[in-house]
Amino acid sequence: MTQNLILDFNHIYDRHDPLTWPFTYLDLSRLPETNMYCSDQAKKAITRLLSIFPIQGIHFLDNGNYHYLTYFFVMKIQKPFNLIVFDHHTDMQDALFENMLSCGNWIKEVLKAQPHLHQLILIGPEKKAFDAMDLHHKCISITYEDLLAKDLEMLNSIDPLPSYISIDKDVLSDHYALTNWNQGKMSLPTLEKLLAIAFVDHPIIGLDICGEADLSMPLPLLEEAHTINEKTDASLLQFIKTWMQFKKIERIP
């Protein structure tokens, strides 16, 4: 059993070449009530399943419908920490069904339920997405427009605490990823540059990546998505591997 996990709900990773790091593969395709929304029953099952795995490591989380899985990892943290999220969406919507965890509200649920969260750094949504909501006092927003203007002053407001990093590839342009959600326009080199800043300034607790394709896509588009996403996953994995060779991992009991 390794601390690096692949959580596969749709067998999308069957199409990937074997990853170069050791990963524990978890087939969750038979777990009901998980697509976009996570029912109470599914929440209990996922909590039990992940209870035996550490937070540390790299976790692949399937497509963006399952980004809420980050919630289960960060809820394990029992010391002050930052959550750094790269996403084209804020994922801070109101729950459509009361208290139901979803890919659209999981960040809001973390802010509500995790007392050890010190700062949330959300990087990538457009300014209009933040303007349409009341931001939590713990949230530092870095918009796509900030990135275009190379205005990264907000990064200086981040306290250098242990951090968990979550990446939704829908923050990237379709040159670097094809996902099942509308996407931003960030380049992979920009994402890696921002990750490098995070790695330098913060002990890293763990990291996850979602934003794979959806198997319901038309076959030609699915084949294109597979090629693009596999290349980006491999690039991110190699980038992270290079940093982790000399970067101390923050240990959480």
PDB file of C-alpha atoms in Angstrom:
ATOM      1  CA  MET A   1       0.000   0.000   0.000  1.00  0.00           C
ATOM      2  CA  THR A   2       1.405   3.404  -0.989  1.00  0.00           C
ATOM      3  CA  GLN A   3       0.439   6.875   0.150  1.00  0.00           C
ATOM      4  CA  ASN A   4      -0.165   7.906  -3.484  1.00  0.00           C
ATOM      5  CA  LEU A   5      -3.746   7.139  -4.516  1.00  0.00           C
ATOM      6  CA  ILE A   6      -5.840   6.865  -7.656  1.00  0.00           C
ATOM      7  CA  LEU A   7      -9.555   7.162  -6.882  1.00  0.00           C
ATOM      8  CA  ASP A   8     -11.301   5.946 -10.016  1.00  0.00           C
ATOM      9  CA  PHE A   9     -15.078   6.238 -10.349  1.00  0.00           C
ATOM     10  CA  ASN A  10     -15.366   5.808 -14.129  1.00  0.00           C
ATOM     11  CA  HIS A  11     -12.356   3.695 -15.147  1.00  0.00           C
ATOM     12  CA  ILE A  12     -10.926   6.760 -16.844  1.00  0.00           C
ATOM     13  CA  TYR A  13      -7.480   5.818 -15.561  1.00  0.00           C
ATOM     14  CA  ASP A  14      -7.658   2.490 -17.400  1.00  0.00           C
ATOM     15  CA  ARG A  15      -6.754   4.548 -20.451  1.00  0.00           C
ATOM     16  CA  HIS A  16      -3.617   6.026 -18.898  1.00  0.00           C
ATOM     17  CA  ASP A  17      -0.184   4.528 -19.263  1.00  0.00           C
ATOM     18  CA  PRO A  18       1.149   3.285 -15.919  1.00  0.00           C
ATOM     19  CA  LEU A  19       2.274   6.204 -13.764  1.00  0.00           C
ATOM     20  CA  THR A  20       5.943   6.287 -12.858  1.00  0.00           C
ATOM     21  CA  TRP A  21       5.387   6.508  -9.105  1.00  0.00           C
ATOM     22  CA  PRO A  22       3.834   3.693  -7.073  1.00  0.00           C
ATOM     23  CA  PHE A  23       0.109   4.283  -6.612  1.00  0.00           C
ATOM     24  CA  THR A  24      -2.607   2.420  -4.779  1.00  0.00           C
ATOM     25  CA  TYR A  25      -5.554   2.074  -7.139  1.00  0.00           C
ATOM     26  CA  LEU A  26      -9.030   2.303  -5.614  1.00  0.00           C
ATOM     27  CA  ASP A  27     -11.921   1.224  -7.841  1.00  0.00           C
ATOM     28  CA  LEU A  28     -14.951   3.201  -6.651  1.00  0.00           C
ATOM     29  CA  SER A  29     -17.069   2.615  -9.753  1.00  0.00           C
ATOM     30  CA  ARG A  30     -19.656   0.582  -7.807  1.00  0.00           C
ATOM     31  CA  LEU A  31     -20.124   3.137  -5.060  1.00  0.00           C
ATOM     32  CA  PRO A  32     -23.542   4.753  -5.657  1.00  0.00           C
ATOM     33  CA  GLU A  33     -24.655   8.337  -5.123  1.00  0.00           C
ATOM     34  CA  THR A  34     -21.270   9.919  -5.801  1.00  0.00           C
ATOM     35  CA  ASN A  35     -21.510  11.653  -9.185  1.00  0.00           C
ATOM     36  CA  MET A  36     -21.367  15.429  -8.529  1.00  0.00           C
ATOM     37  CA  TYR A  37     -23.266  14.957  -5.246  1.00  0.00           C
ATOM     38  CA  CYS A  38     -22.124  12.821  -2.347  1.00  0.00           C
ATOM     39  CA  SER A  39     -24.976  11.358  -0.318  1.00  0.00           C
ATOM     40  CA  ASP A  40     -24.670  10.750   3.412  1.00  0.00           C
ATOM     41  CA  GLN A  41     -24.318   7.022   2.764  1.00  0.00           C
ATOM     42  CA  ALA A  42     -21.545   7.579   0.223  1.00  0.00           C
ATOM     43  CA  LYS A  43     -19.876  10.078   2.559  1.00  0.00           C
ATOM     44  CA  LYS A  44     -19.704   7.467   5.316  1.00  0.00           C
ATOM     45  CA  ALA A  45     -18.340   4.846   2.912  1.00  0.00           C
ATOM     46  CA  ILE A  46     -15.628   7.171   1.570  1.00  0.00           C
ATOM     47  CA  THR A  47     -14.669   8.253   5.081  1.00  0.00           C
ATOM     48  CA  ARG A  48     -14.224   4.608   6.113  1.00  0.00           C
ATOM     49  CA  LEU A  49     -12.259   3.784   2.964  1.00  0.00           C
ATOM     50  CA  LEU A  50      -9.841   6.706   3.252  1.00  0.00           C
ATOM     51  CA  SER A  51      -9.374   6.331   7.009  1.00  0.00           C
ATOM     52  CA  ILE A  52      -6.571   3.810   6.476  1.00  0.00           C
ATOM     53  CA  PHE A  53      -4.597   6.069   4.139  1.00  0.00           C
ATOM     54  CA  PRO A  54      -2.369   8.995   5.164  1.00  0.00           C
ATOM     55  CA  ILE A  55      -2.955  12.528   3.935  1.00  0.00           C
ATOM     56  CA  GLN A  56       0.547  12.747   2.537  1.00  0.00           C
ATOM     57  CA  GLY A  57       1.126  11.887  -1.092  1.00  0.00           C
ATOM     58  CA  ILE A  58      -0.458  12.620  -4.462  1.00  0.00           C
ATOM     59  CA  HIS A  59      -4.095  11.774  -5.037  1.00  0.00           C
ATOM     60  CA  PHE A  60      -5.719  11.548  -8.475  1.00  0.00           C
ATOM     61  CA  LEU A  61      -9.476  12.145  -8.113  1.00  0.00           C
ATOM     62  CA  ASP A  62     -11.047  11.392 -11.519  1.00  0.00           C
ATOM     63  CA  ASN A  63     -12.997  14.189 -13.243  1.00  0.00           C
ATOM     64  CA  GLY A  64     -14.200  17.437 -11.699  1.00  0.00           C
ATOM     65  CA  ASN A  65     -17.477  15.876 -10.553  1.00  0.00           C
ATOM     66  CA  TYR A  66     -15.465  14.314  -7.729  1.00  0.00           C
ATOM     67  CA  HIS A  67     -13.431  17.329  -6.632  1.00  0.00           C
ATOM     68  CA  TYR A  68     -15.315  17.148  -3.335  1.00  0.00           C
ATOM     69  CA  LEU A  69     -12.988  14.270  -2.398  1.00  0.00           C
ATOM     70  CA  THR A  70     -10.479  16.909  -1.283  1.00  0.00           C
ATOM     71  CA  TYR A  71     -12.844  17.521   1.639  1.00  0.00           C
ATOM     72  CA  PHE A  72     -12.138  14.042   3.029  1.00  0.00           C
ATOM     73  CA  PHE A  73      -8.386  14.545   2.999  1.00  0.00           C
ATOM     74  CA  VAL A  74      -8.266  18.018   4.529  1.00  0.00           C
ATOM     75  CA  MET A  75     -10.770  17.127   7.241  1.00  0.00           C
ATOM     76  CA  LYS A  76      -8.118  14.800   8.662  1.00  0.00           C
ATOM     77  CA  ILE A  77      -5.722  17.668   9.393  1.00  0.00           C
ATOM     78  CA  GLN A  78      -5.472  18.461  13.096  1.00  0.00           C
ATOM     79  CA  LYS A  79      -3.136  21.474  13.107  1.00  0.00           C
ATOM     80  CA  PRO A  80      -3.289  24.959  11.533  1.00  0.00           C
ATOM     81  CA  PHE A  81      -2.884  24.746   7.762  1.00  0.00           C
ATOM     82  CA  ASN A  82      -3.544  26.507   4.468  1.00  0.00           C
ATOM     83  CA  LEU A  83      -5.578  25.092   1.608  1.00  0.00           C
ATOM     84  CA  ILE A  84      -4.319  26.194  -1.825  1.00  0.00           C
ATOM     85  CA  VAL A  85      -6.781  25.483  -4.634  1.00  0.00           C
ATOM     86  CA  PHE A  86      -6.304  25.936  -8.380  1.00  0.00           C
ATOM     87  CA  ASP A  87      -9.709  25.917 -10.078  1.00  0.00           C
ATOM     88  CA  HIS A  88     -11.696  27.756 -12.745  1.00  0.00           C
ATOM     89  CA  HIS A  89     -14.688  27.724 -10.357  1.00  0.00           C
ATOM     90  CA  THR A  90     -15.045  28.896  -6.768  1.00  0.00           C
ATOM     91  CA  ASP A  91     -16.708  25.666  -5.534  1.00  0.00           C
ATOM     92  CA  MET A  92     -18.394  27.746  -2.841  1.00  0.00           C
ATOM     93  CA  GLN A  93     -22.012  27.515  -3.952  1.00  0.00           C
ATOM     94  CA  ASP A  94     -24.892  27.034  -1.547  1.00  0.00           C
ATOM     95  CA  ALA A  95     -25.902  23.396  -1.188  1.00  0.00           C
ATOM     96  CA  LEU A  96     -28.710  22.403  -3.547  1.00  0.00           C
ATOM     97  CA  PHE A  97     -29.816  19.875  -0.944  1.00  0.00           C
ATOM     98  CA  GLU A  98     -29.302  20.705   2.719  1.00  0.00           C
ATOM     99  CA  ASN A  99     -25.948  19.527   4.085  1.00  0.00           C
ATOM    100  CA  MET A 100     -25.177  17.488   0.948  1.00  0.00           C
ATOM    101  CA  LEU A 101     -21.542  17.643  -0.114  1.00  0.00           C
ATOM    102  CA  SER A 102     -20.974  18.320  -3.814  1.00  0.00           C
ATOM    103  CA  CYS A 103     -18.353  19.335  -6.336  1.00  0.00           C
ATOM    104  CA  GLY A 104     -19.891  22.815  -6.297  1.00  0.00           C
ATOM    105  CA  ASN A 105     -19.889  23.479  -2.549  1.00  0.00           C
ATOM    106  CA  TRP A 106     -17.058  21.428  -1.046  1.00  0.00           C
ATOM    107  CA  ILE A 107     -14.838  24.467  -0.323  1.00  0.00           C
ATOM    108  CA  LYS A 108     -17.697  26.142   1.505  1.00  0.00           C
ATOM    109  CA  GLU A 109     -18.163  22.965   3.535  1.00  0.00           C
ATOM    110  CA  VAL A 110     -14.450  22.887   4.431  1.00  0.00           C
ATOM    111  CA  LEU A 111     -14.629  26.522   5.574  1.00  0.00           C
ATOM    112  CA  LYS A 112     -17.611  25.624   7.740  1.00  0.00           C
ATOM    113  CA  ALA A 113     -16.414  22.334   9.182  1.00  0.00           C
ATOM    114  CA  GLN A 114     -12.609  22.443   9.460  1.00  0.00           C
ATOM    115  CA  PRO A 115     -11.560  24.578  12.472  1.00  0.00           C
ATOM    116  CA  HIS A 116      -7.854  24.178  11.734  1.00  0.00           C
ATOM    117  CA  LEU A 117      -8.069  25.854   8.315  1.00  0.00           C
ATOM    118  CA  HIS A 118      -6.106  29.088   8.603  1.00  0.00           C
ATOM    119  CA  GLN A 119      -6.265  30.443   5.050  1.00  0.00           C
ATOM    120  CA  LEU A 120      -7.903  29.381   1.809  1.00  0.00           C
ATOM    121  CA  ILE A 121      -6.023  30.542  -1.275  1.00  0.00           C
ATOM    122  CA  LEU A 122      -8.204  30.149  -4.358  1.00  0.00           C
ATOM    123  CA  ILE A 123      -6.372  30.729  -7.636  1.00  0.00           C
ATOM    124  CA  GLY A 124      -7.898  30.883 -11.099  1.00  0.00           C
ATOM    125  CA  PRO A 125     -11.591  31.880 -11.144  1.00  0.00           C
ATOM    126  CA  GLU A 126     -12.524  35.016 -13.043  1.00  0.00           C
ATOM    127  CA  LYS A 127     -13.106  38.220 -11.092  1.00  0.00           C
ATOM    128  CA  LYS A 128     -16.836  38.171 -11.854  1.00  0.00           C
ATOM    129  CA  ALA A 129     -17.152  34.837 -10.050  1.00  0.00           C
ATOM    130  CA  PHE A 130     -15.756  36.349  -6.853  1.00  0.00           C
ATOM    131  CA  ASP A 131     -17.763  39.571  -7.292  1.00  0.00           C
ATOM    132  CA  ALA A 132     -20.974  37.527  -7.259  1.00  0.00           C
ATOM    133  CA  MET A 133     -20.417  36.206  -3.753  1.00  0.00           C
ATOM    134  CA  ASP A 134     -19.529  37.260  -0.222  1.00  0.00           C
ATOM    135  CA  LEU A 135     -16.055  35.935   0.387  1.00  0.00           C
ATOM    136  CA  HIS A 136     -15.263  34.248   3.672  1.00  0.00           C
ATOM    137  CA  HIS A 137     -12.745  36.182   5.769  1.00  0.00           C
ATOM    138  CA  LYS A 138     -10.262  33.303   5.488  1.00  0.00           C
ATOM    139  CA  CYS A 139     -10.316  33.388   1.681  1.00  0.00           C
ATOM    140  CA  ILE A 140      -7.570  34.982  -0.414  1.00  0.00           C
ATOM    141  CA  SER A 141      -8.671  35.236  -4.039  1.00  0.00           C
ATOM    142  CA  ILE A 142      -6.238  35.398  -6.948  1.00  0.00           C
ATOM    143  CA  THR A 143      -8.274  35.869 -10.098  1.00  0.00           C
ATOM    144  CA  TYR A 144      -7.417  34.992 -13.664  1.00  0.00           C
ATOM    145  CA  GLU A 145      -7.246  38.743 -14.314  1.00  0.00           C
ATOM    146  CA  ASP A 146      -4.667  39.083 -11.517  1.00  0.00           C
ATOM    147  CA  LEU A 147      -2.564  36.437 -13.214  1.00  0.00           C
ATOM    148  CA  LEU A 148      -2.827  38.194 -16.578  1.00  0.00           C
ATOM    149  CA  ALA A 149      -1.671  41.432 -14.970  1.00  0.00           C
ATOM    150  CA  LYS A 150       1.059  39.541 -13.115  1.00  0.00           C
ATOM    151  CA  ASP A 151      -0.407  41.039  -9.946  1.00  0.00           C
ATOM    152  CA  LEU A 152       0.541  38.443  -7.369  1.00  0.00           C
ATOM    153  CA  GLU A 153       0.754  40.699  -4.326  1.00  0.00           C
ATOM    154  CA  MET A 154      -1.872  38.582  -2.612  1.00  0.00           C
ATOM    155  CA  LEU A 155       0.646  35.751  -2.494  1.00  0.00           C
ATOM    156  CA  ASN A 156       2.581  37.849   0.002  1.00  0.00           C
ATOM    157  CA  SER A 157      -0.443  37.727   2.317  1.00  0.00           C
ATOM    158  CA  ILE A 158      -0.225  33.958   2.689  1.00  0.00           C
ATOM    159  CA  ASP A 159       1.147  32.833   6.016  1.00  0.00           C
ATOM    160  CA  PRO A 160       3.872  30.169   5.606  1.00  0.00           C
ATOM    161  CA  LEU A 161       1.979  27.339   7.251  1.00  0.00           C
ATOM    162  CA  PRO A 162       1.837  23.686   6.195  1.00  0.00           C
ATOM    163  CA  SER A 163      -0.388  23.529   3.131  1.00  0.00           C
ATOM    164  CA  TYR A 164      -2.534  21.094   1.220  1.00  0.00           C
ATOM    165  CA  ILE A 165      -2.747  21.740  -2.540  1.00  0.00           C
ATOM    166  CA  SER A 166      -5.695  20.839  -4.764  1.00  0.00           C
ATOM    167  CA  ILE A 167      -5.617  21.194  -8.558  1.00  0.00           C
ATOM    168  CA  ASP A 168      -8.610  21.013 -10.867  1.00  0.00           C
ATOM    169  CA  LYS A 169      -7.291  20.901 -14.408  1.00  0.00           C
ATOM    170  CA  ASP A 170     -10.298  22.924 -15.600  1.00  0.00           C
ATOM    171  CA  VAL A 171      -8.222  25.939 -14.535  1.00  0.00           C
ATOM    172  CA  LEU A 172      -6.106  25.223 -17.630  1.00  0.00           C
ATOM    173  CA  SER A 173      -6.827  26.139 -21.230  1.00  0.00           C
ATOM    174  CA  ASP A 174      -8.007  23.402 -23.570  1.00  0.00           C
ATOM    175  CA  HIS A 175      -4.498  23.257 -24.999  1.00  0.00           C
ATOM    176  CA  TYR A 176      -3.387  21.591 -21.756  1.00  0.00           C
ATOM    177  CA  ALA A 177      -6.533  19.784 -20.594  1.00  0.00           C
ATOM    178  CA  LEU A 178      -9.951  18.714 -21.825  1.00  0.00           C
ATOM    179  CA  THR A 179     -12.360  18.312 -18.936  1.00  0.00           C
ATOM    180  CA  ASN A 180     -16.101  17.862 -18.478  1.00  0.00           C
ATOM    181  CA  TRP A 181     -16.546  21.451 -17.214  1.00  0.00           C
ATOM    182  CA  ASN A 182     -16.060  24.862 -18.786  1.00  0.00           C
ATOM    183  CA  GLN A 183     -12.437  25.845 -18.508  1.00  0.00           C
ATOM    184  CA  GLY A 184     -10.123  28.736 -17.823  1.00  0.00           C
ATOM    185  CA  LYS A 185      -7.186  29.900 -19.885  1.00  0.00           C
ATOM    186  CA  MET A 186      -4.192  29.263 -17.653  1.00  0.00           C
ATOM    187  CA  SER A 187      -1.130  27.655 -19.232  1.00  0.00           C
ATOM    188  CA  LEU A 188       0.612  24.660 -17.719  1.00  0.00           C
ATOM    189  CA  PRO A 189       3.901  26.625 -17.316  1.00  0.00           C
ATOM    190  CA  THR A 190       1.999  29.278 -15.318  1.00  0.00           C
ATOM    191  CA  LEU A 191       0.441  26.613 -13.109  1.00  0.00           C
ATOM    192  CA  GLU A 192       3.828  25.037 -12.492  1.00  0.00           C
ATOM    193  CA  LYS A 193       5.347  28.440 -11.709  1.00  0.00           C
ATOM    194  CA  LEU A 194       2.664  29.067  -9.084  1.00  0.00           C
ATOM    195  CA  LEU A 195       3.135  25.577  -7.673  1.00  0.00           C
ATOM    196  CA  ALA A 196       6.856  26.273  -7.355  1.00  0.00           C
ATOM    197  CA  ILE A 197       6.093  29.395  -5.306  1.00  0.00           C
ATOM    198  CA  ALA A 198       3.855  27.325  -3.034  1.00  0.00           C
ATOM    199  CA  PHE A 199       6.470  24.591  -2.677  1.00  0.00           C
ATOM    200  CA  VAL A 200       9.171  27.079  -1.730  1.00  0.00           C
ATOM    201  CA  ASP A 201       7.124  28.950   0.857  1.00  0.00           C
ATOM    202  CA  HIS A 202       5.079  26.183   2.472  1.00  0.00           C
ATOM    203  CA  PRO A 203       5.697  22.699   3.877  1.00  0.00           C
ATOM    204  CA  ILE A 204       3.420  20.497   1.786  1.00  0.00           C
ATOM    205  CA  ILE A 205       0.990  18.146   3.526  1.00  0.00           C
ATOM    206  CA  GLY A 206      -0.394  16.518   0.394  1.00  0.00           C
ATOM    207  CA  LEU A 207      -1.671  17.260  -3.090  1.00  0.00           C
ATOM    208  CA  ASP A 208      -4.527  16.126  -5.302  1.00  0.00           C
ATOM    209  CA  ILE A 209      -5.372  16.460  -8.985  1.00  0.00           C
ATOM    210  CA  CYS A 210      -8.750  16.134 -10.684  1.00  0.00           C
ATOM    211  CA  GLY A 211     -10.121  17.216 -14.045  1.00  0.00           C
ATOM    212  CA  GLU A 212      -9.997  14.136 -16.196  1.00  0.00           C
ATOM    213  CA  ALA A 213     -12.315  13.620 -19.155  1.00  0.00           C
ATOM    214  CA  ASP A 214     -15.777  12.072 -18.993  1.00  0.00           C
ATOM    215  CA  LEU A 215     -16.258   8.727 -20.728  1.00  0.00           C
ATOM    216  CA  SER A 216     -19.589   9.980 -22.096  1.00  0.00           C
ATOM    217  CA  MET A 217     -17.746  12.372 -24.412  1.00  0.00           C
ATOM    218  CA  PRO A 218     -17.988  11.575 -28.150  1.00  0.00           C
ATOM    219  CA  LEU A 219     -15.255   9.083 -28.973  1.00  0.00           C
ATOM    220  CA  PRO A 220     -13.080  11.403 -31.140  1.00  0.00           C
ATOM    221  CA  LEU A 221     -13.155  14.076 -28.420  1.00  0.00           C
ATOM    222  CA  LEU A 222     -12.492  11.466 -25.738  1.00  0.00           C
ATOM    223  CA  GLU A 223      -9.426  10.226 -27.610  1.00  0.00           C
ATOM    224  CA  GLU A 224      -8.137  13.792 -27.923  1.00  0.00           C
ATOM    225  CA  ALA A 225      -8.850  14.436 -24.255  1.00  0.00           C
ATOM    226  CA  HIS A 226      -7.042  11.262 -23.248  1.00  0.00           C
ATOM    227  CA  THR A 227      -3.907  12.281 -25.170  1.00  0.00           C
ATOM    228  CA  ILE A 228      -3.864  15.845 -23.804  1.00  0.00           C
ATOM    229  CA  ASN A 229      -4.738  14.962 -20.206  1.00  0.00           C
ATOM    230  CA  GLU A 230      -2.294  12.087 -19.984  1.00  0.00           C
ATOM    231  CA  LYS A 231       0.509  14.364 -21.146  1.00  0.00           C
ATOM    232  CA  THR A 232      -0.424  17.045 -18.595  1.00  0.00           C
ATOM    233  CA  ASP A 233      -0.789  14.493 -15.764  1.00  0.00           C
ATOM    234  CA  ALA A 234       2.661  13.122 -16.582  1.00  0.00           C
ATOM    235  CA  SER A 235       4.154  16.622 -16.694  1.00  0.00           C
ATOM    236  CA  LEU A 236       2.605  17.592 -13.363  1.00  0.00           C
ATOM    237  CA  LEU A 237       3.706  14.339 -11.767  1.00  0.00           C
ATOM    238  CA  GLN A 238       7.284  14.802 -12.947  1.00  0.00           C
ATOM    239  CA  PHE A 239       7.259  18.434 -11.795  1.00  0.00           C
ATOM    240  CA  ILE A 240       5.991  17.451  -8.353  1.00  0.00           C
ATOM    241  CA  LYS A 241       8.427  14.539  -8.157  1.00  0.00           C
ATOM    242  CA  THR A 242      11.356  16.858  -8.899  1.00  0.00           C
ATOM    243  CA  TRP A 243      10.340  19.244  -6.119  1.00  0.00           C
ATOM    244  CA  MET A 244       9.583  16.507  -3.621  1.00  0.00           C
ATOM    245  CA  GLN A 245      13.047  15.014  -4.008  1.00  0.00           C
ATOM    246  CA  PHE A 246      14.442  17.876  -1.972  1.00  0.00           C
ATOM    247  CA  LYS A 247      11.328  19.295  -0.311  1.00  0.00           C
ATOM    248  CA  LYS A 248      10.416  18.000   3.127  1.00  0.00           C
ATOM    249  CA  ILE A 249       6.889  16.619   3.375  1.00  0.00           C
ATOM    250  CA  GLU A 250       4.907  17.882   6.334  1.00  0.00           C
ATOM    251  CA  ARG A 251       3.967  14.933   8.508  1.00  0.00           C
ATOM    252  CA  ILE A 252       0.476  14.909   9.966  1.00  0.00           C
ATOM    253  CA  PRO A 253      -0.220  12.285  12.633  1.00  0.00           C
TER     254      PRO A 253
END
